[in-house]
Short mmCIF file of C-alpha atoms in Angstrom, two decimals:
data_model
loop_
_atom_site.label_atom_id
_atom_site.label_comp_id
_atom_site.label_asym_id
_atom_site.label_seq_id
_atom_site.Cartn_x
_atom_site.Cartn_y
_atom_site.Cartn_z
CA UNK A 1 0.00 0.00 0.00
CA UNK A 2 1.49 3.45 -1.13
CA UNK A 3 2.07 5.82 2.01
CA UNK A 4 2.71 8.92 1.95
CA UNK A 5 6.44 8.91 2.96
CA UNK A 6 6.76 6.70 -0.70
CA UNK A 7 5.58 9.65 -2.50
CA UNK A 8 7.78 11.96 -0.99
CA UNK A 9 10.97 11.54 -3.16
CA UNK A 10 9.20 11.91 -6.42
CA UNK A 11 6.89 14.87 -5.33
CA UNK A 12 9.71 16.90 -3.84
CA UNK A 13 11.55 16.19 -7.07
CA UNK A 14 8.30 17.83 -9.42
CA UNK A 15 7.98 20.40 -6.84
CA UNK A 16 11.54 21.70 -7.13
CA UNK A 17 11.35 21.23 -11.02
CA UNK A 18 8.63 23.30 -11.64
CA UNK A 19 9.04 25.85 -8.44
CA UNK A 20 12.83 26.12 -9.88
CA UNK A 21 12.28 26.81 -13.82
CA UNK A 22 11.70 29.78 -15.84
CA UNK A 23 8.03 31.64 -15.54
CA UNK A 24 6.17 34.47 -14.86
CA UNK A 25 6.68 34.44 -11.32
CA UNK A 26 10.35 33.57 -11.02
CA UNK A 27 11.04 36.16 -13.99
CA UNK A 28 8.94 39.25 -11.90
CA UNK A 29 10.92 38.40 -9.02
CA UNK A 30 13.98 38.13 -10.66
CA UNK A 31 13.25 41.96 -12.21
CA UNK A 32 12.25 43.06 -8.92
CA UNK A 33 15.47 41.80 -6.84
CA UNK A 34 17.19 43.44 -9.59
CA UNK A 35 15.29 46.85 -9.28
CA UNK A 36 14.44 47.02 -5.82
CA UNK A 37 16.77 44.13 -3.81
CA UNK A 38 15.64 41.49 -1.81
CA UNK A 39 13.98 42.98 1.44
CA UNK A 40 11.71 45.25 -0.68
CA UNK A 41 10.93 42.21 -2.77
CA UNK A 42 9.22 40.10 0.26
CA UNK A 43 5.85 41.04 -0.08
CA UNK A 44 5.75 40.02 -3.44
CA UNK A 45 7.24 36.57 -2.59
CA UNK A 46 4.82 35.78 0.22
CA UNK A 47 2.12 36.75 -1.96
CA UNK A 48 3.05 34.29 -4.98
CA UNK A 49 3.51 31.47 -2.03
CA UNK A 50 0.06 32.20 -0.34
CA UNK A 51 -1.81 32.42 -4.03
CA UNK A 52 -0.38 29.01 -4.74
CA UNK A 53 -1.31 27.62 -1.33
CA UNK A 54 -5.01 28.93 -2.75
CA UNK A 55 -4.36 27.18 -6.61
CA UNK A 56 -3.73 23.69 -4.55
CA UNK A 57 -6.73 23.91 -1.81
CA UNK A 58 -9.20 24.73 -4.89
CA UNK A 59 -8.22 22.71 -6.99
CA UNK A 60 -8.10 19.68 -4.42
CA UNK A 61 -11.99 20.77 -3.77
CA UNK A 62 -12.71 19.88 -7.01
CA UNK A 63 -12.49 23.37 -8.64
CA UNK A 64 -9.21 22.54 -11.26
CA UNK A 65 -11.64 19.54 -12.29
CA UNK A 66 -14.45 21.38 -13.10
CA UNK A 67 -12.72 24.29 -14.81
CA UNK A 68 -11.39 21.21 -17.22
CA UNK A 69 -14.77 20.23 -17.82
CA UNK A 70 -16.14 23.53 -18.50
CA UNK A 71 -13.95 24.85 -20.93
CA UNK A 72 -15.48 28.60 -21.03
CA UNK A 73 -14.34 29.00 -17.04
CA UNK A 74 -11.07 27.89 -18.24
CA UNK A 75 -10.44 30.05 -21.16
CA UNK A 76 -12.20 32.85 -19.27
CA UNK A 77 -9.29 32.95 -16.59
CA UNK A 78 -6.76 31.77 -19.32
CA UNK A 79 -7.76 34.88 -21.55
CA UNK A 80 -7.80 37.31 -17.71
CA UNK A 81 -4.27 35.64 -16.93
CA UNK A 82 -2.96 36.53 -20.12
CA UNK A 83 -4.03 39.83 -20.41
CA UNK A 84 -2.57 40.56 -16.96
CA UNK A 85 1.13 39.00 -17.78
CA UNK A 86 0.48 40.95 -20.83
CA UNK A 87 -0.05 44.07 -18.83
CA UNK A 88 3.12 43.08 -16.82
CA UNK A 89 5.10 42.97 -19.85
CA UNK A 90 4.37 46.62 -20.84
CA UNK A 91 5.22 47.33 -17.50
CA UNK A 92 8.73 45.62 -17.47
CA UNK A 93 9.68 47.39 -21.02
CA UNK A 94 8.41 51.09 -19.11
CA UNK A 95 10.39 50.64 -16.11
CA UNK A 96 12.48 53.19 -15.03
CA UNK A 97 16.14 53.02 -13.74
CA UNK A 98 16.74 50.50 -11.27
CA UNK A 99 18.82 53.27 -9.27
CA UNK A 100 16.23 54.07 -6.14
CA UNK A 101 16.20 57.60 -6.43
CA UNK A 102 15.66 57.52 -10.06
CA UNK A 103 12.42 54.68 -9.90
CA UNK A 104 9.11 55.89 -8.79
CA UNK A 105 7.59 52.64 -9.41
CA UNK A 106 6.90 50.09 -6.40
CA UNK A 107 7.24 46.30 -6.15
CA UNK A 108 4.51 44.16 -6.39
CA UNK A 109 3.06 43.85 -3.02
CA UNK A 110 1.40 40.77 -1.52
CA UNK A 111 -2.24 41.46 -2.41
CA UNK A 112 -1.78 42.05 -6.04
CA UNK A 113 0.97 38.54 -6.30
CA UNK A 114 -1.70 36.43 -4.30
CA UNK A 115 -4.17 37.33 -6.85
CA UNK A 116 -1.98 37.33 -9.58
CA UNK A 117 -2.03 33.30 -9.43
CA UNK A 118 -5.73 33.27 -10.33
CA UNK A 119 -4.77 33.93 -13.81
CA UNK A 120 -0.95 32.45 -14.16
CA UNK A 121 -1.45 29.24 -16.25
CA UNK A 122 1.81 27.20 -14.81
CA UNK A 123 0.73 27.82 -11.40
CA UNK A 124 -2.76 26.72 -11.92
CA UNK A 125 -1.75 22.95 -14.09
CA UNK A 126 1.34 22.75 -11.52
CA UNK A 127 -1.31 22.41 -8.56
CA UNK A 128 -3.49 20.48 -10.52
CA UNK A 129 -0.98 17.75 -11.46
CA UNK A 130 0.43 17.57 -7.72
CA UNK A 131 -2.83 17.23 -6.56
CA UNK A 132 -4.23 14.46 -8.75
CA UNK A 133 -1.07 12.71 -9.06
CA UNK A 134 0.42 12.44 -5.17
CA UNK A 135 -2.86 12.83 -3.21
CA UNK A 136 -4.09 9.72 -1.51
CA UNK A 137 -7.89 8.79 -1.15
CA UNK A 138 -6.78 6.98 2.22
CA UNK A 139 -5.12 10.06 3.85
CA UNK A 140 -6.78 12.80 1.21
CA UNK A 141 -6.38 15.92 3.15
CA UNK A 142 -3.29 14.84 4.74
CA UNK A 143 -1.79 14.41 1.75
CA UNK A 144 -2.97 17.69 -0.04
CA UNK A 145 -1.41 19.05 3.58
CA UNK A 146 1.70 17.43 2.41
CA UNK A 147 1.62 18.91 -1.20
CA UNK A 148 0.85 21.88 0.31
CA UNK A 149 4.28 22.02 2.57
CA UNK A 150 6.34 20.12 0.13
CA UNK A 151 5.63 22.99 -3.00
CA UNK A 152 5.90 25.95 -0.46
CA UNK A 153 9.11 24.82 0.81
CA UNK A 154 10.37 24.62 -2.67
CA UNK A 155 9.00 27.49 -4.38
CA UNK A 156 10.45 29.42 -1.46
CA UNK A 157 13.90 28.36 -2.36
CA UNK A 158 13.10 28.58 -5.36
CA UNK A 159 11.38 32.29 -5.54
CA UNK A 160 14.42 33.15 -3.17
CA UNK A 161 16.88 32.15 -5.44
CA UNK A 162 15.40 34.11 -8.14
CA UNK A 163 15.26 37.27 -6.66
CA UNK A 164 18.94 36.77 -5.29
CA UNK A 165 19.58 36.42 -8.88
CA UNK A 166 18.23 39.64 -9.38
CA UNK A 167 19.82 41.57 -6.99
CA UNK A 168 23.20 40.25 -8.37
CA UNK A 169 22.91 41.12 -11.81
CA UNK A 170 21.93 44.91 -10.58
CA UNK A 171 25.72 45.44 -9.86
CA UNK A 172 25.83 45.24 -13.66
CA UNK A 173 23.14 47.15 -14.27
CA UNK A 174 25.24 50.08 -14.06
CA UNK A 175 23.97 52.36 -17.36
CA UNK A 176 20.79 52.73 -18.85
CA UNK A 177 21.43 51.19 -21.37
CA UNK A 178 22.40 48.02 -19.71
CA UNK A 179 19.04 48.52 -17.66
CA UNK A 180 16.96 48.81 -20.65
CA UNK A 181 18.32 45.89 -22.03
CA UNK A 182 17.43 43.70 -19.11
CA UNK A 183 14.08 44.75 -19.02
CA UNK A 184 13.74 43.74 -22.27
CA UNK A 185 15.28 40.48 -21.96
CA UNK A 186 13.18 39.74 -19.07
CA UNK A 187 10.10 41.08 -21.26
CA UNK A 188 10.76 39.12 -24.62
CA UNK A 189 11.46 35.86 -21.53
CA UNK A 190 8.31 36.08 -20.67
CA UNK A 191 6.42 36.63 -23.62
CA UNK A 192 8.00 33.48 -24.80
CA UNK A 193 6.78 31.36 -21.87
CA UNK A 194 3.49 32.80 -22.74
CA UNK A 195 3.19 31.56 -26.47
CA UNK A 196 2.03 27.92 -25.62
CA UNK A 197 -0.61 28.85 -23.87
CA UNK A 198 -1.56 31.82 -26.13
CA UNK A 199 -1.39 29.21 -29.00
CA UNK A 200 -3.60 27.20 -27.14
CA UNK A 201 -6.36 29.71 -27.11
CA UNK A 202 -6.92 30.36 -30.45
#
């Protein structure tokens, strides 16, 4: 009989995958390490972590099944998600200089990244997949409990990592034109992770 200790290695392996690659959330926090470091940056990490907590607990209520089944709920918050990441994009390629007394822009804060997950795509199938794949009908809430902990430990590393990232490169970052570049490299980034599931939609 499968426990939940013999689930353990190969969830904490998809966790860290897909906390640890390239998406919209890793690439925002990665642009706002850069531009504002890491303590301003917390909010916005806590945010992303809590909104995914949210994306599992709905979706092991049955709400990721039934937005598969319905396929005008899904595109609805596909098409709202896009638009938004969209949005974000603009924003990235207006930034101003990552020097503080230059920027009068401010980081995402933790209302507007827990929200933000409604619409972000990766989030949403990442949570579905750990949840119908590693929960257990035995120990169902348990497990989700599990999932839970397991992908919030790992997307914090993960998120963390990211925005350390950031705040690295901004030594570099030491013209404008260096600046601009990286907001466009984190802006044309993005857009690509976006195309699959803007394909998708038409």
């Amino acid at each position: 009989m499968t426990t939940l200790w013999d689930l353990m290695p190969a969830m904490s392996l998809f966790a860290f995958v897909t906390a640890i690659t390239p998406g919209p959330n890793n690439l925002l926090l990665a642009n706002s390490g850069a531009q504002f470091g890491i303590r301003k940056s917390w909010r916005h990490l806590i945010g992303i972590r809590i909104g995914v907590i949210g994306l599992i607990l709905l979706c092991a209520c049955g709400v990721g099944v039934a937005i598969q089944t319905h396929p005008n709920w899904y595109l609805a918050i596909k098409y709202i998600g896009l638009a938004y990441m969209f949005w974000l994009i603009v924003k990235l390629l207006c930034t101003n200089s990552f020097a503080a007394k230059a920027t009068k822009s401010k980081p995402i804060n933790l209302t507007q990244a827990t929200l933000f997950q409604l619409g972000n795509m990766k989030a949403w199938m990442a949570s579905l997949a750990l949840v119908t794949s590693y929960s257990l009908p035995s120990d169902y809430w348990l497990s989700v409990a599990l999932i839970s902990f397991v992908f919030t430990t790992f997307g914090l590393f993960a998120n963390m990592t990211w925005v350390w990232v950031g705040q690295k490169i901004r030594v570099y970052l030491n013209t404008t034109l260096k600046q601009r570049m990286f907001n466009i490299s984190l802006a044309a980034i993005t857009f690509v992770s976006l195309l699959p599931v803007f394909e998708n939609s038409i």
